[in-house]
Coordinates of C-alpha atoms and ligand atoms in Angstrom, one line a residue:
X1 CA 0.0 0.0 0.0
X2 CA 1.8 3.1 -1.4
X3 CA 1.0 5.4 1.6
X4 CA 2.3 3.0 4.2
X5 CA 5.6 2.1 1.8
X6 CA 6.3 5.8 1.9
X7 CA 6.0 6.5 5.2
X8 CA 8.3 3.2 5.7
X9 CA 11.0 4.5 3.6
X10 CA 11.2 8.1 5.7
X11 CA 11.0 5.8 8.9
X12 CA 14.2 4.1 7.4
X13 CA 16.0 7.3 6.6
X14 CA 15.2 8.1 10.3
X15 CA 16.7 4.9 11.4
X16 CA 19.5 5.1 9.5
X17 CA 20.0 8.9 10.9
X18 CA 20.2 6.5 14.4
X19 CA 18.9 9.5 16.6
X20 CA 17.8 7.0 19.0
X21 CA 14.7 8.8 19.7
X22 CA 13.2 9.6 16.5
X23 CA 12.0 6.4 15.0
X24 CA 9.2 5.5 12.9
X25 CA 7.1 2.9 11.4
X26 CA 4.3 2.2 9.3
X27 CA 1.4 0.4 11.4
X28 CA -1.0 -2.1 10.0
X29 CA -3.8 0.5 10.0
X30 CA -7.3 -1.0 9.4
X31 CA -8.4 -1.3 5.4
X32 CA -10.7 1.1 5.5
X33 CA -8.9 4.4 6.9
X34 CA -5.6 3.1 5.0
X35 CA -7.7 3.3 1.7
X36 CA -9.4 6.0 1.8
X37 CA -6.5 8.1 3.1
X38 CA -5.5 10.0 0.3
X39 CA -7.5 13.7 -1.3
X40 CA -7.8 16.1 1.7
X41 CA -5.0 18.3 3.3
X42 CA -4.6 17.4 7.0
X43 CA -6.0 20.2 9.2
X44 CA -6.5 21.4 12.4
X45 CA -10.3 21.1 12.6
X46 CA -12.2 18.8 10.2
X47 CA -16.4 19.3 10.1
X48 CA -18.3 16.3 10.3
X49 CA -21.7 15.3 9.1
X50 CA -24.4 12.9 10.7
X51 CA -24.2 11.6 7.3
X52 CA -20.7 10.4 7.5
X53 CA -19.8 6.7 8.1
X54 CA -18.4 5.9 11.1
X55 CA -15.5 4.8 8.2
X56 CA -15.2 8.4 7.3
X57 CA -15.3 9.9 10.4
X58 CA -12.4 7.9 11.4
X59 CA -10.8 8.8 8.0
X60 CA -11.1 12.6 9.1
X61 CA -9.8 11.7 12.7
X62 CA -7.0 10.2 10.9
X63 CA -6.6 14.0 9.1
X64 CA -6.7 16.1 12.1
X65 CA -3.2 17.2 13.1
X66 CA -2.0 20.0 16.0
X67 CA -0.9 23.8 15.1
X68 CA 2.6 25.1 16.0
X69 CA 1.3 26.3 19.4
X70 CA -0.4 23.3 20.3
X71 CA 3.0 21.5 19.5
X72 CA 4.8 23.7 21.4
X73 CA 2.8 23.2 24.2
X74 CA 2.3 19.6 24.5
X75 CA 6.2 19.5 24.9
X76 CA 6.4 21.5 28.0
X77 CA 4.5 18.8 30.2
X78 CA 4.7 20.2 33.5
X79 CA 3.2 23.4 34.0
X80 CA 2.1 25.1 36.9
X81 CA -0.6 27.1 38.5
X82 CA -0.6 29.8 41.4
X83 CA -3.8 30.3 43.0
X84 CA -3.3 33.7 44.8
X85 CA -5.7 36.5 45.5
X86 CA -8.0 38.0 48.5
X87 CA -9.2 34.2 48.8
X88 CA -5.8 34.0 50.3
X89 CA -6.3 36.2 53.0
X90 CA -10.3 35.4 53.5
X91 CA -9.6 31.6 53.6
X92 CA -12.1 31.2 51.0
X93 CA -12.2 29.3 47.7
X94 CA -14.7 31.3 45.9
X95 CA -14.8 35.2 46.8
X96 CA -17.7 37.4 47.2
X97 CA -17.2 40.9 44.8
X98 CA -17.2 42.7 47.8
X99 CA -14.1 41.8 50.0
X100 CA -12.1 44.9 51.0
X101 CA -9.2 45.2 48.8
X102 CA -7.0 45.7 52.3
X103 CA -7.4 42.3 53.2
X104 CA -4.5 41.7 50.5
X105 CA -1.6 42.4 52.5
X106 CA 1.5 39.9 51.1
X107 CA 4.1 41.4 52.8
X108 CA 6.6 39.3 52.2
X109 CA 6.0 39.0 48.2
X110 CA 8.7 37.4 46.6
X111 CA 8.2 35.6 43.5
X112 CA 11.7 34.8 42.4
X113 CA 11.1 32.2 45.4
X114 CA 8.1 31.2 43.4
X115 CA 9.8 30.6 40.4
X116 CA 13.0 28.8 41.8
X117 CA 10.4 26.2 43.2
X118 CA 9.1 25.8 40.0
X119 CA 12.1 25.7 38.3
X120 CA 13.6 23.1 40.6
X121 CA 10.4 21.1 40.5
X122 CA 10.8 20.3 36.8
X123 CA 8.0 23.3 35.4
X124 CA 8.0 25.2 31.9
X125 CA 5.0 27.2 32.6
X126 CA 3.3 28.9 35.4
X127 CA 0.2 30.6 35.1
X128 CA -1.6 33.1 37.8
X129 CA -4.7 33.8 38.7
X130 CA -4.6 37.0 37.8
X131 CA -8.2 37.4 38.3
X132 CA -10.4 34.9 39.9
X133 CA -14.2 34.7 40.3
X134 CA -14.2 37.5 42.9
X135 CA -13.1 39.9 40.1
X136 CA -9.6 41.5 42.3
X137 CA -7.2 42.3 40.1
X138 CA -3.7 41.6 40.5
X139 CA -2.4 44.4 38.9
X140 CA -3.6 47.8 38.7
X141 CA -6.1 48.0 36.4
X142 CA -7.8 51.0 34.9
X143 CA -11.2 49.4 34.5
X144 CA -11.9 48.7 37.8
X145 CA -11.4 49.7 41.4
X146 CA -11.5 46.1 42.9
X147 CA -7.7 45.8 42.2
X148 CA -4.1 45.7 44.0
X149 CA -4.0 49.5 43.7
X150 CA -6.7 49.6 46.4
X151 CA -4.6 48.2 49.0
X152 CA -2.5 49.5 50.9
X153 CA 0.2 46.6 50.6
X154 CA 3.6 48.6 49.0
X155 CA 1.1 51.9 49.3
X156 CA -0.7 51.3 46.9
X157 CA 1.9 50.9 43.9
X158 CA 2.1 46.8 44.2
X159 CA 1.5 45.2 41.1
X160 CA 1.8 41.0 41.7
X161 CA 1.0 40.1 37.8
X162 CA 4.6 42.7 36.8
X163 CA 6.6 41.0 39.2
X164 CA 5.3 37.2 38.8
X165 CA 6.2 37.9 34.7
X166 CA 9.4 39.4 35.4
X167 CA 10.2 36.2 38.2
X168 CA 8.8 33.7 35.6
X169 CA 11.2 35.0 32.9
X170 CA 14.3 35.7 34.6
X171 CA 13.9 31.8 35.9
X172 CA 13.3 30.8 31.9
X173 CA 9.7 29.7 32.8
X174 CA 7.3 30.9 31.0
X175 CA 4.0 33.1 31.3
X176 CA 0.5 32.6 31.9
X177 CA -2.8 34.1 32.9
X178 CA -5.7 32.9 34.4
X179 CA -8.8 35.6 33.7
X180 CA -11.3 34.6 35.2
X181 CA -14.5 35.2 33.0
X182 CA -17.1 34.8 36.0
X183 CA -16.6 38.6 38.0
X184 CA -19.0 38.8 41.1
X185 CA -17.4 42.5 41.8
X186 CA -18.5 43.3 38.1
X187 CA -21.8 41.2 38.5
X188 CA -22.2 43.4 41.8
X189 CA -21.7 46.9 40.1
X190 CA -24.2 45.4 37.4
X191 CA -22.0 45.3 34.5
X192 CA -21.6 41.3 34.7
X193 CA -24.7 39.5 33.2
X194 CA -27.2 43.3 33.0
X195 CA -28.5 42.5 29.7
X196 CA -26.7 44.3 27.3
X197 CA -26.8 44.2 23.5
X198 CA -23.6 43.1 22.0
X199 CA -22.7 46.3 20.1
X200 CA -19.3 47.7 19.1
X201 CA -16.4 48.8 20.8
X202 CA -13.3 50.5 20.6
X203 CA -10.4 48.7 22.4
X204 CA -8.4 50.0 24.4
X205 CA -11.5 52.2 25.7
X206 CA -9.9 55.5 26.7
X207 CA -10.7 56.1 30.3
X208 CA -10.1 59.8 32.0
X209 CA -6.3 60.7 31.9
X210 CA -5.4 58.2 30.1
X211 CA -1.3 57.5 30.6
X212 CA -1.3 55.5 27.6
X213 CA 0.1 57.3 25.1
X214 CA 1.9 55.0 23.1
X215 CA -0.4 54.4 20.2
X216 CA -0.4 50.6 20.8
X217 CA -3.3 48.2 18.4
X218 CA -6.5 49.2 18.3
X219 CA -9.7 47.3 18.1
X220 CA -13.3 47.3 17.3
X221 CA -15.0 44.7 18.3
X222 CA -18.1 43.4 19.3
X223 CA -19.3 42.9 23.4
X224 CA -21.5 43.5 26.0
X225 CA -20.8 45.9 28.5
X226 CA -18.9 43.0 30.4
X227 CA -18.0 41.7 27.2
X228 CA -16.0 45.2 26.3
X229 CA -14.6 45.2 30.5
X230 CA -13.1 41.9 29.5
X231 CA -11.5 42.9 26.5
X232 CA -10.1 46.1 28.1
X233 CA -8.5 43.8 30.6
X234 CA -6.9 41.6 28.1
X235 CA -5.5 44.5 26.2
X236 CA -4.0 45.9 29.5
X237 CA -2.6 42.0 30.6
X238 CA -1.3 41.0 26.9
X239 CA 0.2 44.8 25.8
X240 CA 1.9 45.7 29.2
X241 CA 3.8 42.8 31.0
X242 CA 5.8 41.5 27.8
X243 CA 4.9 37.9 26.1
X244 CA 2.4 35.4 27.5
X245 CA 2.4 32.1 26.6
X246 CA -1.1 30.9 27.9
X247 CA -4.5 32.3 28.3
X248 CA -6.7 30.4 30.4
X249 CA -10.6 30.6 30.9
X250 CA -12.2 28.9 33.5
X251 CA -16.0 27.5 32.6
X252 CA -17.3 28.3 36.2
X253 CA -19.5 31.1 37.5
X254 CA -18.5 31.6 41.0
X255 CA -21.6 32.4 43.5
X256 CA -23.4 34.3 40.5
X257 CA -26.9 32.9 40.1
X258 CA -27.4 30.6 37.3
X259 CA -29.9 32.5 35.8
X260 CA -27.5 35.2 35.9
X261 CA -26.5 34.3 32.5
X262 CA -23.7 36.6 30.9
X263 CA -22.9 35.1 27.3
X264 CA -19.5 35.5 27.2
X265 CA -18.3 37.5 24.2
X266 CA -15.4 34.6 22.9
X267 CA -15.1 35.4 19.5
X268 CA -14.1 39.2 20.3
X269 CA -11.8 37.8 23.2
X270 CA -10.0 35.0 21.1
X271 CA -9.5 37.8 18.2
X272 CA -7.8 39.9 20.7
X273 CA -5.7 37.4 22.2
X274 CA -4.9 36.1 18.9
X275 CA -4.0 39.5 17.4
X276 CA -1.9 40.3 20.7
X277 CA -0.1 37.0 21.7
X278 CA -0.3 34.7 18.3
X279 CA 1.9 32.3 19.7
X280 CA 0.0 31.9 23.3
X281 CA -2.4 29.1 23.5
X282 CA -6.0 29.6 24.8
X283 CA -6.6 26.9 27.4
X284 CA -9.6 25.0 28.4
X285 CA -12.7 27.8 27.6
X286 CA -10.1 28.0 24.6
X287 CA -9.8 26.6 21.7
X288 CA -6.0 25.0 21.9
X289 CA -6.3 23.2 25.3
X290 CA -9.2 21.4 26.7
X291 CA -9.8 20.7 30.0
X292 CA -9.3 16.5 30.7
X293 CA -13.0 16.3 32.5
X294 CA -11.6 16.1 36.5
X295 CA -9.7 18.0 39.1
X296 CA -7.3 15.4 40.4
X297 CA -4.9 15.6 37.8
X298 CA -5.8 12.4 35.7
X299 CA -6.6 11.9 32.6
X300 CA -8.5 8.6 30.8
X301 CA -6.0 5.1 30.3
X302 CA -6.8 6.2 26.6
X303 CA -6.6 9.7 26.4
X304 CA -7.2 10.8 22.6
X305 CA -6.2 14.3 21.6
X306 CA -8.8 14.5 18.4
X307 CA -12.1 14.8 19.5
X308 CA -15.6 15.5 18.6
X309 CA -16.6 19.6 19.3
X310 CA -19.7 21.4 18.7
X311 CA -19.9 25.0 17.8
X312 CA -21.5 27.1 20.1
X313 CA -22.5 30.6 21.1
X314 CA -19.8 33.7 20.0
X315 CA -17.5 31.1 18.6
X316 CA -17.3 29.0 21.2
X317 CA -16.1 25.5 21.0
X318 CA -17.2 23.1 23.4
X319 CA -17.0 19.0 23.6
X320 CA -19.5 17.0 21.8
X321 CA -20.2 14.6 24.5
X322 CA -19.8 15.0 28.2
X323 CA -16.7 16.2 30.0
X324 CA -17.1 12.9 32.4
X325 CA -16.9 10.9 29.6
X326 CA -15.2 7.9 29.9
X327 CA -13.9 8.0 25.7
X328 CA -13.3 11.0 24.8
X329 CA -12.4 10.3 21.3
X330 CA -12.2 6.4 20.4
X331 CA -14.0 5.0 17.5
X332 CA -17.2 4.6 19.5
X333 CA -17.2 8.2 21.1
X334 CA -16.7 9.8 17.6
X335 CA -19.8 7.8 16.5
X336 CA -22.0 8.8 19.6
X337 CA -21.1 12.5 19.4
X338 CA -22.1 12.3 15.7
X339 CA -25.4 14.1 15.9
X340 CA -24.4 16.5 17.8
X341 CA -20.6 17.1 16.4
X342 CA -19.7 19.9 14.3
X343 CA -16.2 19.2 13.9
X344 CA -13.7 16.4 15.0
X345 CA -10.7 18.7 16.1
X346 CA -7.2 18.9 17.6
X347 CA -8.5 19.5 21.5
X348 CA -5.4 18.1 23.9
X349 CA -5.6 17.7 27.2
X350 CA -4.9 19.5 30.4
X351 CA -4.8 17.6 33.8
X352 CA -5.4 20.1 36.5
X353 CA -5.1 19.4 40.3
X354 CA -3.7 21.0 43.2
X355 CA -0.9 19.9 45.2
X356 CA -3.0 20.9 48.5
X357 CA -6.9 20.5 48.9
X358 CA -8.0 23.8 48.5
X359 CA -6.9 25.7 44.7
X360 CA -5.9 28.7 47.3
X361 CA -3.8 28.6 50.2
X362 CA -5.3 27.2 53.7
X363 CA -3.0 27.0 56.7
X364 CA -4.4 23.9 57.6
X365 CA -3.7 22.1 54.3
X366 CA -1.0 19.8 53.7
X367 CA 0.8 18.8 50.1
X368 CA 0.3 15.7 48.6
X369 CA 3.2 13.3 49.3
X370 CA 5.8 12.2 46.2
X371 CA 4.2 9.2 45.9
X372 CA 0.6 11.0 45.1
X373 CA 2.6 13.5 43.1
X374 CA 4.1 10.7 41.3
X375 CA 1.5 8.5 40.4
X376 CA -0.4 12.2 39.1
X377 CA 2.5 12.5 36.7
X378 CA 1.7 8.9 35.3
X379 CA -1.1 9.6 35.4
X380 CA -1.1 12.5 33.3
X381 CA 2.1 13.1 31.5
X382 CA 2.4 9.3 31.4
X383 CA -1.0 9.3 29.4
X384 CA -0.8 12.0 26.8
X385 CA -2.2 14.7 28.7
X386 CA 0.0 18.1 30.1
X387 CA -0.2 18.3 33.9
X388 CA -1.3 21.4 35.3
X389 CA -0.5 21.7 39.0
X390 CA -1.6 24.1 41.7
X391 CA 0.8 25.7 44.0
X392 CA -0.9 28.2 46.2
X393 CA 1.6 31.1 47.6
X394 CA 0.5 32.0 51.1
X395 CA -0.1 34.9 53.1
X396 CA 3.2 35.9 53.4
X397 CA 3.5 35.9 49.5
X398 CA 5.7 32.7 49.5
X399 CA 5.4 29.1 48.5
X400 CA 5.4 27.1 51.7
X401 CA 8.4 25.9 52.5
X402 CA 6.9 22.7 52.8
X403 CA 5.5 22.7 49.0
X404 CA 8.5 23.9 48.0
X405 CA 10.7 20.7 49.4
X406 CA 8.1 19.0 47.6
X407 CA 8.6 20.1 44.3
X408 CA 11.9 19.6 44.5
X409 CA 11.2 15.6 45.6
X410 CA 9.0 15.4 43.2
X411 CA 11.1 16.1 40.4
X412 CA 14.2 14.1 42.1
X413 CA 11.3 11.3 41.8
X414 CA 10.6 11.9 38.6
X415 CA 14.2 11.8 37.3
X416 CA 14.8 8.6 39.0
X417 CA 12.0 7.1 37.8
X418 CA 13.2 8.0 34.7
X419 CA 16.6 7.7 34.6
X420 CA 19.3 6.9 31.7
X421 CA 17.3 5.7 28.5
X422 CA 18.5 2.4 27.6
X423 CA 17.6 2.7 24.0
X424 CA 19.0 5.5 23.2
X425 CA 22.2 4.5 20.5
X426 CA 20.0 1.2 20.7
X427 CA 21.0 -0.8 17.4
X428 CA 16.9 -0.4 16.0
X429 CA 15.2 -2.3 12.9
X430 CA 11.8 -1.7 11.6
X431 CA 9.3 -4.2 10.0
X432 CA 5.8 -2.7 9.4
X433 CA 3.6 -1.8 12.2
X434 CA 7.1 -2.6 14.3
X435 CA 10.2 -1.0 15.9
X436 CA 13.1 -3.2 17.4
X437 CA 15.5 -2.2 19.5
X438 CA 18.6 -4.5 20.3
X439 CA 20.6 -2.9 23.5
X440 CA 24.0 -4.7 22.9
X441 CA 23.3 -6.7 26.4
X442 CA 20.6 -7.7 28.3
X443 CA 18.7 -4.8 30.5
X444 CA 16.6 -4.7 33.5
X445 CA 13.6 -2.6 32.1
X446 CA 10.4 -1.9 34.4
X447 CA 9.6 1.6 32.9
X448 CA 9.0 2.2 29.0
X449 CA 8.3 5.5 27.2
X450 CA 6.6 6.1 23.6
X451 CA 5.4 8.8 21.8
X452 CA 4.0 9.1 18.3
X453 CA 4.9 12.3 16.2
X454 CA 2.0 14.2 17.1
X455 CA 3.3 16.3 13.7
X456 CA 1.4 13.2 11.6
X457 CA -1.9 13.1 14.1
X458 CA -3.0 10.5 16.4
X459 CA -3.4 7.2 15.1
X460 CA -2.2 4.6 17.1
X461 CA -5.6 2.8 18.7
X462 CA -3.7 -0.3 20.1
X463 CA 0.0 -1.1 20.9
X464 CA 2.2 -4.4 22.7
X465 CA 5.7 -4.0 23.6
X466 CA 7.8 -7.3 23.7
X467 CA 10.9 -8.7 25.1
X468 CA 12.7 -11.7 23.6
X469 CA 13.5 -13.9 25.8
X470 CA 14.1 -17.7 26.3
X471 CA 14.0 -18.0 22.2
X472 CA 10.7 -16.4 21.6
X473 CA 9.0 -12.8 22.3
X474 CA 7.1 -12.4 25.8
X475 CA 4.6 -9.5 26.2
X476 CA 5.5 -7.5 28.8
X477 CA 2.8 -4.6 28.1
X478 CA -0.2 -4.0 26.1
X479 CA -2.0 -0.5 25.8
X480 CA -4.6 1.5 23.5
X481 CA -3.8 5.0 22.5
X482 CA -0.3 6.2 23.1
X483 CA -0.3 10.2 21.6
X484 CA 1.9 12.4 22.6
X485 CA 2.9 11.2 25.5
X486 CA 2.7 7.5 26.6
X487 CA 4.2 5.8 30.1
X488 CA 4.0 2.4 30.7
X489 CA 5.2 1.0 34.3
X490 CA 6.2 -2.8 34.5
X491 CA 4.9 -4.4 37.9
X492 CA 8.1 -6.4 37.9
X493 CA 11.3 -5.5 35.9
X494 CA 12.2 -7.4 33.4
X495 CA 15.7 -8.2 31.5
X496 CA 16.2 -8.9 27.5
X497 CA 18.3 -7.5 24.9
X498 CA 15.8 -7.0 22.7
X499 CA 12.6 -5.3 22.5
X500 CA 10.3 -4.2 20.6
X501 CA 6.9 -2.1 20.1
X502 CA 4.5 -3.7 17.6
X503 CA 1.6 -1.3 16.8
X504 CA -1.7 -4.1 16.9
X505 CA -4.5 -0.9 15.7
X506 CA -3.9 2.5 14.1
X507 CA -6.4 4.9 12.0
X508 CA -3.5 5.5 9.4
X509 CA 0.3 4.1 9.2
X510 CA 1.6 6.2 12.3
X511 CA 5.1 7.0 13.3
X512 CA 7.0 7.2 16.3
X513 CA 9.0 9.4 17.9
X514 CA 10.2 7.9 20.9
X515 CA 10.6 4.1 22.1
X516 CA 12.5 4.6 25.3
X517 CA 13.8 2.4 28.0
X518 CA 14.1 2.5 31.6
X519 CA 14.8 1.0 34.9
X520 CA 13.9 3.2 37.7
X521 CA 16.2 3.4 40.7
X522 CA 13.6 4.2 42.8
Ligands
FUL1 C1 -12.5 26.0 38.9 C2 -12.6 27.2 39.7 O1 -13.9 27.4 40.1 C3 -11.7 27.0 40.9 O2 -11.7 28.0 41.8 C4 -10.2 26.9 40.3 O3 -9.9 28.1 39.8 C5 -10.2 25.8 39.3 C6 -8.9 25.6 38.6 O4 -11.2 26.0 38.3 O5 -13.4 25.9 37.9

C-alpha cells in the first residue's frame, strides 16, 4: 500500500539517521482508513456530518493534526498554576465581589522564590490567577477599582502580575494568565450578566487621563458591557507585561446565580488574544487546550487528543459529549457524538489538580506526598495529557516551604523514575507496524516510554511492547492509544536485549517518535 511504503521508507532514513529517539514505522492501520486516506489536506479542525460513516469519520480523525502552538505546548509537560488573591487572606475558595481590597496584605512578596520552586520542580509554565471569580485584580487596572492599587500593601503601587512575569522569565519559565470570565465585583456593580446588547467597541476604551500614550493596536469589536470590560483587561494584561504564553478561561460562575447568564463575548476575546499574543495558546474555555473532564490531575488510560466539538455561542467550542466521559475520542465516542458534532478537532488535554486540597492557600492544608505526586504525573504526563499543577503562595507571599521541598522531591522522583534511556544509540530495525530495538546486552527494564509524532496526528488505537526472551518474544505490556505522550510501568522489571513495540490498531500508518527504555532506581 503506497501510503504506508512511503512512510516506511522516511522511517528508514530516520533509522538510518540513528537519533535514538526519533524512529518511525508504518502500522498495519485498518483497510478502511488506509484506503481511503489520500485527497484532503490534514488540518487542524475537520467538520463532520451525521451523514458520514463511522469509516469516514475515522478517515477525518485520521486527518486532524496539532498547530505550531499546540505542538509547542504539548512538549512542555509540566506546567504550573498559582492560586493567589484575597481568597488567600479570606480563607475562601470562591470570593464574594465585595471583599475589602486591604485584606490583601502579602508582605513578604517574593516571586523569584516562586519561580526557583518551580524551576527546581521540573515546570516550563506557570500561570496566575490574575483574576479569579471574585473579580480582584492583580495588577492595577484601569477598569476597575477592585484591584491591587486599592490596597495598601507597597502603598498602593504593588503590582503582583509585573513582578510574577518578570520572576517567571528571569527563571526561563514561562508566562501565563488565568482571567477569570465569572466577576462577582462586576456582577455586583451590574455590568456582569445586565443584559446588554452586543454592540461595538473600541479597544483600548480610553478612560479619563489616560497615561497611555503609546499608540499601541486598536480594536473594534463586538461585546456586551462586560464583554468590552473583558476585552479592556486583556488588552491591558497582553500589551503591558511582555509575552504570555497561555491564556486560560475557566467554565465556572463563582456564587453568581445561574440565571445570571452573561454570554460571554469569545469570539471578540480570542481575536484579541490572537492579534496580541499569536503564539500563546488559549486553554480549556479556549480553543487549543481542553480541559481532561476532572480536578485530580488524571486523565483517561486512553486519552485521545482529536475529539468531537460542537460550535457554540460567539465562537465557542465546546465537547460533543460529556466532559465525564469515559472516551473521549475512540471510535465509539466519535460515532456517539455524531449528531451532535460539528467538527472532529485537535483539543489536547490538560490535567489540573492541586498539590493541597483547596486551589488557594489554607493554613491547615497539607501537600500531597511524592508518591501521590508521582502516580499524578503517570497519570497525566504518562497518558498523553499536560499536567497542570496548583501551587498556592501564602499569606506571606511565598510558597510554603513545605510545598516547595516537595517540588523539588518530586522532580528528584521523577528523574529517578526516569533515569538513563536504555535505548538510546540502541541498534533499532523496523518491520511494518514494528520497531526493534537490540541494546548490545541484556537490561533490566520496568519503565518504558513512547510517543507518536504528534506532527502526523494521532493514530495509534492499540500497541504491545515485547521482550525476547528464552528464544521467543514475551509481552511484557499492552496499551490503547499512546499520543503524545505514553508511560508504561512494568509491575516487575524485566531483563532482555531485545525489544520491541508492535503497533496491533492504528487509524492510518503512524510513526513514532520515541521508544524509550528505563529502569527506575527508585
Ligand atoms: C475551577 C474554579 O472554580 C476553581 O476555583 C479553580 O480556579 C479551578 C482551577 O477551576 O473551575
Amino acid at each position: 500500500m503506497a501510503v504506508s511504503r512511503r512512510l516506511f521508507v522516511t522511517a528508514a532514513a530516520a533509522v538510518v539517521a540513528s537519533s535514538g529517539t526519533s524512529l518511525a514505522l508504518a502500522a498495519p492501520a485498518s483497510a478502511s482508513s488506509a484506503a481511503a486516506f489520500s485527497a484532503e489536506e490534514p488540518q487542524y479542525r475537520i467538520p463532520v456530518s451525521p451523514d458520514d460513516t463511522p469509516e469516514e469519520l475515522v478517515r477525518k480523525a485520521s486527518q486532524v493534526r496539532p498547530t505550531e502552538r499546540q505542538i509547542a505546548w504539548q512538549a512542555l509537560e509540566r506546567t504550573a498554576f498559582l492560586h493567589f488573591g484575597v481568597n488567600t487572606f479570606t480563607g475562601l475558595e470562591w470570593g464574594t465581589g465585595d471583599e475589602d481590597p486591604e485584606v490583601f496584605q502579602p508582605v513578604g512578596l517574593d516571586t523569584d522564590q516562586w519561580a526557583r520552586a518551580l524551576r527546581d520542580g521540573g515546570f516550563k509554565l506557570a500561570i496566575l490567577t490574575v483574576k479569579h471569580h471574585d473579580g480582584f485584580v492583580l495588577y492595577p487596572s484601569r477598569y476597575t477599582n477592585h484591584t491591587v492599587a486599592s490596597s495598601s500593601w507597597h502603598d498602593g503601587q504593588g503590582d503582583v502580575l509585573r513582578s510574577f512575569a518578570d520572576s517567571m522569565r528571569r527563571h526561563g519559565i514561562k508566562v501565563g494568565v488565568y482571567i477569570s470570565p465569572a466577576d462577582e465585583n462586576q456582577y455586583l456593580h451590574g455590568v456582569y450578566a445586565n443584559g446588554s446588547a452586543r454592540s461595538e467597541h473600541t479597544i483600548p476604551t480610553p478612560v479619563e487621563n489616560d497615561d497611555r500614550t503609546d499608540s499601541g493596536p486598536q480594536f473594534t469589536l463586538p461585546a456586551t458591557d462586560y464583554g468590552a470590560h473583558m476585552l479592556n483587561q486583556l488588552y491591558e494584561v497582553l500589551t503591558e507585561y511582555g509575552p504570555v504564553d497561555e491564556v486560560w478561561f475557566d467554565g465556572a460562575q463563582g456564587h453568581i446565580p445561574p440565571d445570571k447568564v452573561e454570554k460571554y463575548d469569545w469570539d471578540s476575546w480570542y481575536e484579541l488574544i490572537r492579534t496580541l499574543v499569536p503564539d500563546a495558546t488559549i486553554a480549556v474555555s479556549g480553543p487549543d487546550v481542553r480541559w481532561v473532564g476532572n480536578e485530580g490531575g488524571f486523565a483517561r488510560e486512553n486519552e485521545w487528543s482529536v475529539v468531537p466539538v460542537q460550535e457554540k455561542d460567539n465562537g465557542r467550542m465546546d465537547f460533543a459529549l460529556s466532559y465525564d466521559a469515559p472516551d473521549m475520542g475512540g471510535r465509539d465516542a466519535l460515532v456517539a457524538a455524531q449528531p451532535v458534532a460539528d467538527y472532529l478537532q485537535w483539543w489536547p488535554a490538560e490535567a489540573d489538580v492541586s498539590i493541597r486540597d483547596g486551589w488557594f492557600y489554607h493554613a491547615d492544608q497539607r501537600p500531597k506526598s511524592v508518591q501521590q505526586l508521582t502516580d499524578i504525573y503517570f497519570g497525566s504526563v504518562g497518558r498523553n495529557a499536560v499536567l497542570l499543577l496548583n501551587v498556592p503562595p501564602d499569606m506571606d507571599g511565598l510558597l510554603p516551604a513545605a510545598d516547595v521541598t516537595r517540588l523539588r522531591e518530586f522532580r528528584e522522583r521523577i528523574d529517578h523514575e526516569l533515569p538513563e534511556d536504555l535505548a538510546r544509540g540502541a541498534r533499532v530495525t523496523t518491520s511494518p507496524g514494528t520497531i526493534t530495538v537490540d541494546l548490545g546486552r541484556t537490561r533490566e527494564v520496568n519503565r518504558i516510554r513512547l510517543a507518536e509524532d504528534i506532527r502526523q496526528g494521532q493514530q495509534v488505537e492499540g500497541f504491545v511492547v515485547e521482550a525476547y526472551s528464552g528464544g521467543s518474544w514475551t509481552r511484557v505490556a499492552e496499551a490503547g492509544t499512546l499520543g503524545a505522550s505514553r508511560i508504561l510501568l512494568l509491575p516487575t522489571p524485566v531483563r532482555a536485549q531485545r525489544w520491541r513495540v508492535r503497533v496491533t490498531r492504528s487509524r492510518r500508518p503512524a510513526r513514532l517518535a520515541q521508544f524509550a527504555l528505563y529502569r527506575s532506581q527508585t
